[in-house]
mmCIF file of C-alpha atoms in Angstrom:
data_model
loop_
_atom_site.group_PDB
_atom_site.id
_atom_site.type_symbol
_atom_site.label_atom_id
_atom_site.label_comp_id
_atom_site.label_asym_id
_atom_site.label_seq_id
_atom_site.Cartn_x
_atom_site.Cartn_y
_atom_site.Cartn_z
ATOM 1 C CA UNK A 17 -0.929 20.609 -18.812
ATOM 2 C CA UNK A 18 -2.919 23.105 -20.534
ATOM 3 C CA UNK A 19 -1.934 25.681 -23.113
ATOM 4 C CA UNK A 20 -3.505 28.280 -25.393
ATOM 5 C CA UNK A 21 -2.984 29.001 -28.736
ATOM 6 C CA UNK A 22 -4.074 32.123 -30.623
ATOM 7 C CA UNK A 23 -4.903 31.217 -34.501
ATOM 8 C CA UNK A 24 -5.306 34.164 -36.549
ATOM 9 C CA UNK A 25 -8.638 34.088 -38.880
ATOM 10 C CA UNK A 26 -8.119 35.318 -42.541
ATOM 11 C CA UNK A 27 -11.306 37.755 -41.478
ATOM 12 C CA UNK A 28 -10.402 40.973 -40.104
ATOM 13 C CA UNK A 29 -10.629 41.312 -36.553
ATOM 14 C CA UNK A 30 -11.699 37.385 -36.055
ATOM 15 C CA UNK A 31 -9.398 35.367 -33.787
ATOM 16 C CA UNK A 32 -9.949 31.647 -32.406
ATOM 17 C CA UNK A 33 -8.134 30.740 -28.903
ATOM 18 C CA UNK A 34 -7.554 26.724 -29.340
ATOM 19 C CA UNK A 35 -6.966 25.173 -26.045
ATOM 20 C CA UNK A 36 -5.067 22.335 -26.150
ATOM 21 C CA UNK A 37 -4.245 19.548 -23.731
ATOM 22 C CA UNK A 38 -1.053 17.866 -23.443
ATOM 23 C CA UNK A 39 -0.965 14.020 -22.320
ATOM 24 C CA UNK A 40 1.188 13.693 -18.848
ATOM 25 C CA UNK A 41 4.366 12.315 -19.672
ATOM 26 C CA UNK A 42 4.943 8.440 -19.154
ATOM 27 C CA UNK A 43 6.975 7.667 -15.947
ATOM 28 C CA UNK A 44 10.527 6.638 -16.081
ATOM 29 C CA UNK A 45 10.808 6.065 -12.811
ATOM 30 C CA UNK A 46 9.100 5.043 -9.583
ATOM 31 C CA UNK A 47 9.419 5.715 -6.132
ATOM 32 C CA UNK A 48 9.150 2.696 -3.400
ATOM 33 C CA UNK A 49 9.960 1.707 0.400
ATOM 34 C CA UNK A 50 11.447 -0.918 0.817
ATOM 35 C CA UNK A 51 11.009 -2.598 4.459
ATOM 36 C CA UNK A 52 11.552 -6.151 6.711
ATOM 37 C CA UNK A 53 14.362 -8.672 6.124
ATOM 38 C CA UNK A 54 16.349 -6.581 3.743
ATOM 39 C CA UNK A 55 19.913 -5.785 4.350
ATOM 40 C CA UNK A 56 19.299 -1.814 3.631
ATOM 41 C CA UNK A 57 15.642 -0.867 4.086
ATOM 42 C CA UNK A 58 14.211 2.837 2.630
ATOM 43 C CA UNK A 59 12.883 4.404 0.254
ATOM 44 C CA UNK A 60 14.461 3.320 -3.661
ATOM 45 C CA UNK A 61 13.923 5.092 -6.947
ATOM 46 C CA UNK A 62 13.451 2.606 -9.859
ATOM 47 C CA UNK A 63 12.695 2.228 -13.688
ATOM 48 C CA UNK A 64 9.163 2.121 -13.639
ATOM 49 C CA UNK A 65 8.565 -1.695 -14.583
ATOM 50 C CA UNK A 66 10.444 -3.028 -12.245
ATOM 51 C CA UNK A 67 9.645 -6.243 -9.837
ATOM 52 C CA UNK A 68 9.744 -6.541 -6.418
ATOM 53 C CA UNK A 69 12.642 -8.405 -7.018
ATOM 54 C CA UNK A 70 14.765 -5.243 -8.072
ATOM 55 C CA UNK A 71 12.930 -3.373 -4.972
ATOM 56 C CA UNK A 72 14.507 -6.141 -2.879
ATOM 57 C CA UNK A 73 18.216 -6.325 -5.068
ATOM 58 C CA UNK A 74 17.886 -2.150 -4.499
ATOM 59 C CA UNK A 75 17.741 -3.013 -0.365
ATOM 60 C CA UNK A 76 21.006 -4.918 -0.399
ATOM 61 C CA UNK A 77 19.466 -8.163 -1.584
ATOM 62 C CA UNK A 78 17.531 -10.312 1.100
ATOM 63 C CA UNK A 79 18.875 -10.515 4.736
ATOM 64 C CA UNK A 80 19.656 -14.068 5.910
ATOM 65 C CA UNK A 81 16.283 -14.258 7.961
ATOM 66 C CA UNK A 82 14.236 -13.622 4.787
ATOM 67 C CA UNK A 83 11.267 -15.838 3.586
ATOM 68 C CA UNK A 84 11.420 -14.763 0.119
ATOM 69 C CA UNK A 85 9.247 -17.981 -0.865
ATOM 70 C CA UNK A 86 6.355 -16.103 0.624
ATOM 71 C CA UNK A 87 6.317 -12.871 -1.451
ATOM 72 C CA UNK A 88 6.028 -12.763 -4.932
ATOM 73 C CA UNK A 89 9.180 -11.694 -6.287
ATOM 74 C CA UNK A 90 7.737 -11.140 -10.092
ATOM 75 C CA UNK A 91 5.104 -8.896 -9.334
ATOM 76 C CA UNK A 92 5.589 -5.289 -11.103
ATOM 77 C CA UNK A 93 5.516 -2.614 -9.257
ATOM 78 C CA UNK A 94 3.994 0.965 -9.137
ATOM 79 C CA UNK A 95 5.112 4.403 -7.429
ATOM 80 C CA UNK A 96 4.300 4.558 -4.325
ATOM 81 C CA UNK A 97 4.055 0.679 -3.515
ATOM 82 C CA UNK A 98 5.409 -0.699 0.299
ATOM 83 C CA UNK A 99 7.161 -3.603 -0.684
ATOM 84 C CA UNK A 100 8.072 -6.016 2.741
ATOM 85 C CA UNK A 101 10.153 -8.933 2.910
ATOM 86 C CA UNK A 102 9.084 -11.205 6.082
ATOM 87 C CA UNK A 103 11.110 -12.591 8.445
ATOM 88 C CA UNK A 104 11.045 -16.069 9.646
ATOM 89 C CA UNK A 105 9.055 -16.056 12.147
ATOM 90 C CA UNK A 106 6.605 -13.499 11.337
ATOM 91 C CA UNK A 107 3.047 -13.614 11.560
ATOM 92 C CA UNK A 108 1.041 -15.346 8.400
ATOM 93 C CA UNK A 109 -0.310 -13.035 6.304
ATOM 94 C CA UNK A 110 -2.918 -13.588 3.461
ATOM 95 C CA UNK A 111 -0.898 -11.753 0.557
ATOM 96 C CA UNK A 112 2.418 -10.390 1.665
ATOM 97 C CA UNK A 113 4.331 -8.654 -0.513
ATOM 98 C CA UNK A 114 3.807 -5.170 -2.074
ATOM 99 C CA UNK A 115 1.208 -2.770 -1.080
ATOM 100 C CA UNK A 116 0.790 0.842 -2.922
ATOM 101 C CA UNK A 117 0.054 -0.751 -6.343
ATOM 102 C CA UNK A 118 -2.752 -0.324 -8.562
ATOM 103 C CA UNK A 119 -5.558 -2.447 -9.371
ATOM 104 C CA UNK A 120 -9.032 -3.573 -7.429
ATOM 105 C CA UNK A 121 -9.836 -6.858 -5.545
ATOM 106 C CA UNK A 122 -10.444 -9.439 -8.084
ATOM 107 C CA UNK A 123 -7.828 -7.739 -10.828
ATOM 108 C CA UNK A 124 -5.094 -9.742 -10.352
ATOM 109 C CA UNK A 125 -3.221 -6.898 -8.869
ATOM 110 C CA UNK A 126 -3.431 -6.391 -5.457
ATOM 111 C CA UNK A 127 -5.147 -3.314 -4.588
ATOM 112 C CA UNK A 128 -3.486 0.500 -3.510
ATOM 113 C CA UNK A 129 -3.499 -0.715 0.302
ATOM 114 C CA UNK A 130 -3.211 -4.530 -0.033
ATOM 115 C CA UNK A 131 -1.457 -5.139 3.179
ATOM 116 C CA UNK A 132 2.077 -6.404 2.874
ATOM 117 C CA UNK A 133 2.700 -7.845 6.150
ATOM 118 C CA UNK A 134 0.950 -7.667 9.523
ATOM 119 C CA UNK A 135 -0.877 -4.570 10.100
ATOM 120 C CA UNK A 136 -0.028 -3.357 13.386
ATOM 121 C CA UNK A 137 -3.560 -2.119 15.275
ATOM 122 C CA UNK A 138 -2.093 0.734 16.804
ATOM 123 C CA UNK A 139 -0.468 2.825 13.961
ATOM 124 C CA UNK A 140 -2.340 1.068 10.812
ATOM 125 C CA UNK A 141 -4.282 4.102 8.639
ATOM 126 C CA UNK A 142 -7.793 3.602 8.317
ATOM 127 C CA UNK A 143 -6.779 2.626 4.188
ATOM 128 C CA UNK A 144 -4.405 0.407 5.629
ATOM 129 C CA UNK A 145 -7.235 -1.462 7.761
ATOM 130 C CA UNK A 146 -9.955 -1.270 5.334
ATOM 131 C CA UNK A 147 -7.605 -3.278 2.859
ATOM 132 C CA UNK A 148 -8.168 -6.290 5.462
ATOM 133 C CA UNK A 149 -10.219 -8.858 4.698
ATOM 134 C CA UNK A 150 -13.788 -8.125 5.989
ATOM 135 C CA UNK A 151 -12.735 -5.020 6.712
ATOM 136 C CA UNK A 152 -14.559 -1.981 5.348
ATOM 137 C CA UNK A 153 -14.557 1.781 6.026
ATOM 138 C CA UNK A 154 -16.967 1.688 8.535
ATOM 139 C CA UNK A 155 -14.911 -0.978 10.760
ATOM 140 C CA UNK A 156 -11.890 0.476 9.845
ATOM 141 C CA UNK A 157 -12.821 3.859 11.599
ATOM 142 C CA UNK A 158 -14.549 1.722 14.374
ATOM 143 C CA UNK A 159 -11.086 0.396 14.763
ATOM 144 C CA UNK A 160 -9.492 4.146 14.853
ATOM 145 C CA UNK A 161 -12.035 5.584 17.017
ATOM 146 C CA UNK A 162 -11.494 2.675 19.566
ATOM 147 C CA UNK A 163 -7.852 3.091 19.482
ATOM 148 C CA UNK A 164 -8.161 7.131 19.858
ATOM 149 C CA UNK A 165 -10.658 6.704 22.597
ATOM 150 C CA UNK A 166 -9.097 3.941 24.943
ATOM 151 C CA UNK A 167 -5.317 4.028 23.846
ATOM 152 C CA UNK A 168 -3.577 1.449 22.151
ATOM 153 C CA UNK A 169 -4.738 -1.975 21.835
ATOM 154 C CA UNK A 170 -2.786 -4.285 24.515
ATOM 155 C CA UNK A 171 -3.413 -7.343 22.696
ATOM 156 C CA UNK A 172 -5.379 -8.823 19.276
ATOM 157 C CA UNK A 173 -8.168 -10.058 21.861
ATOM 158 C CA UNK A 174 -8.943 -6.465 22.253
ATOM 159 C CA UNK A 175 -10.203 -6.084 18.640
ATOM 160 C CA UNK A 176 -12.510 -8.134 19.333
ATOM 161 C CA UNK A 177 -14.432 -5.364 21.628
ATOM 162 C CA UNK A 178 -14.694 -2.825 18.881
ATOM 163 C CA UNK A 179 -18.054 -2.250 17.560
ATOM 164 C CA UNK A 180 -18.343 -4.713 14.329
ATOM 165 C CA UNK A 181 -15.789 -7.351 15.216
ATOM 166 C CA UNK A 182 -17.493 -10.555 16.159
ATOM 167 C CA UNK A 183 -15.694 -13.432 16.996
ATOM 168 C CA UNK A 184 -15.412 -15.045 13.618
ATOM 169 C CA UNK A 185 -14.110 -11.592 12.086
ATOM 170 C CA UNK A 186 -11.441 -11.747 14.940
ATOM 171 C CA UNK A 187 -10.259 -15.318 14.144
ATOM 172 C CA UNK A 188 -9.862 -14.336 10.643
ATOM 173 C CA UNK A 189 -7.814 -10.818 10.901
ATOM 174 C CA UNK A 190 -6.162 -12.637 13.761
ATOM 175 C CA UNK A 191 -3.355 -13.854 11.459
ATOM 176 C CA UNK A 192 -3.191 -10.185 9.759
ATOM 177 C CA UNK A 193 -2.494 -7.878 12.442
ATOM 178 C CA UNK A 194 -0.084 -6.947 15.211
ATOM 179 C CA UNK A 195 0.256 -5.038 17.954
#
């Protein structure tokens, strides 16, 4: 926020406008989704610092099908993050978890589209798919403009005909999608 000040000189007919700029307030709270094998999934206000942990406790606690060994329940959270709980019986993923939160690949922190569980080919954003492993922009809107111009992808095999997605790139995303 920005405001003005006038400050009156002790010269006649002088005045000085200070602008000053006021630091953003610290968050109190944060804003996340909670989705999977939850008993109450949606959307949860928090205290910002809180874990995924009291994402899933804000859900209902886990539901009976949960795999809660496969997510880390310690990790903070930020606004904004997707925090999913997988089922037995879902798909491996690399990292599941939280995606939203801040930090870059090598931080520690997963980064603002780390995917949380599998991606699912035929709604994923291009963020979304560029936050796959070997996955940058460029494939990521290969992906999109292969999925706008044929329809939805029938199967994972089909990834493999988009421009940029050799064999060994399918066999590794294999794992990390859906469709």
């Amino acid at each position: 926020m920005t405001g003005s000040t006038v400050v009156q000189s002790p010269l006649p007919a002088v005045a000085a406008v200070v602008t000053t700029t006021l630091a953003a307030e610290p968050k109190t709270s944060i804003v996340v989704h909670v989705a999977g094998a939850v008993m109450v999934p949606g959307v949860r206000t928090l205290p910002a610092g809180a874990r995924v942990a009291d994402a899933v406790d804000a859900a209902g606690g886990a539901a009976p099908d949960a795999v809660l060994d496969s997510i880390n329940l310690a990790q903070l959270l930020d606004d904004g993050n997707r925090v999913y709980v997988p089922r037995a019986g879902d798909a491996p993923v690399a990292a599941p978890g939280v995606t939203g939160s801040s930090g870059g690949a090598g931080s520690g922190a997963p980064s603002p589209t780390t995917p949380v569980g599998p991606v699912d080919l035929n709604t994923a954003t291009a963020e979304q798919l560029d936050a796959l492993p070997g996955v940058g922009p460029a494939t990521a809107q290969a992906i999109i403009g292969h999925r706008d111009q044929n329809g939805p992808f029938p199967s994972i095999d089909a990834l493999g005909d988009v421009r940029g997605i050799g064999p060994t790139k399918l066999e590794a995303l294999r794992p990390l999608v859906v469709v």
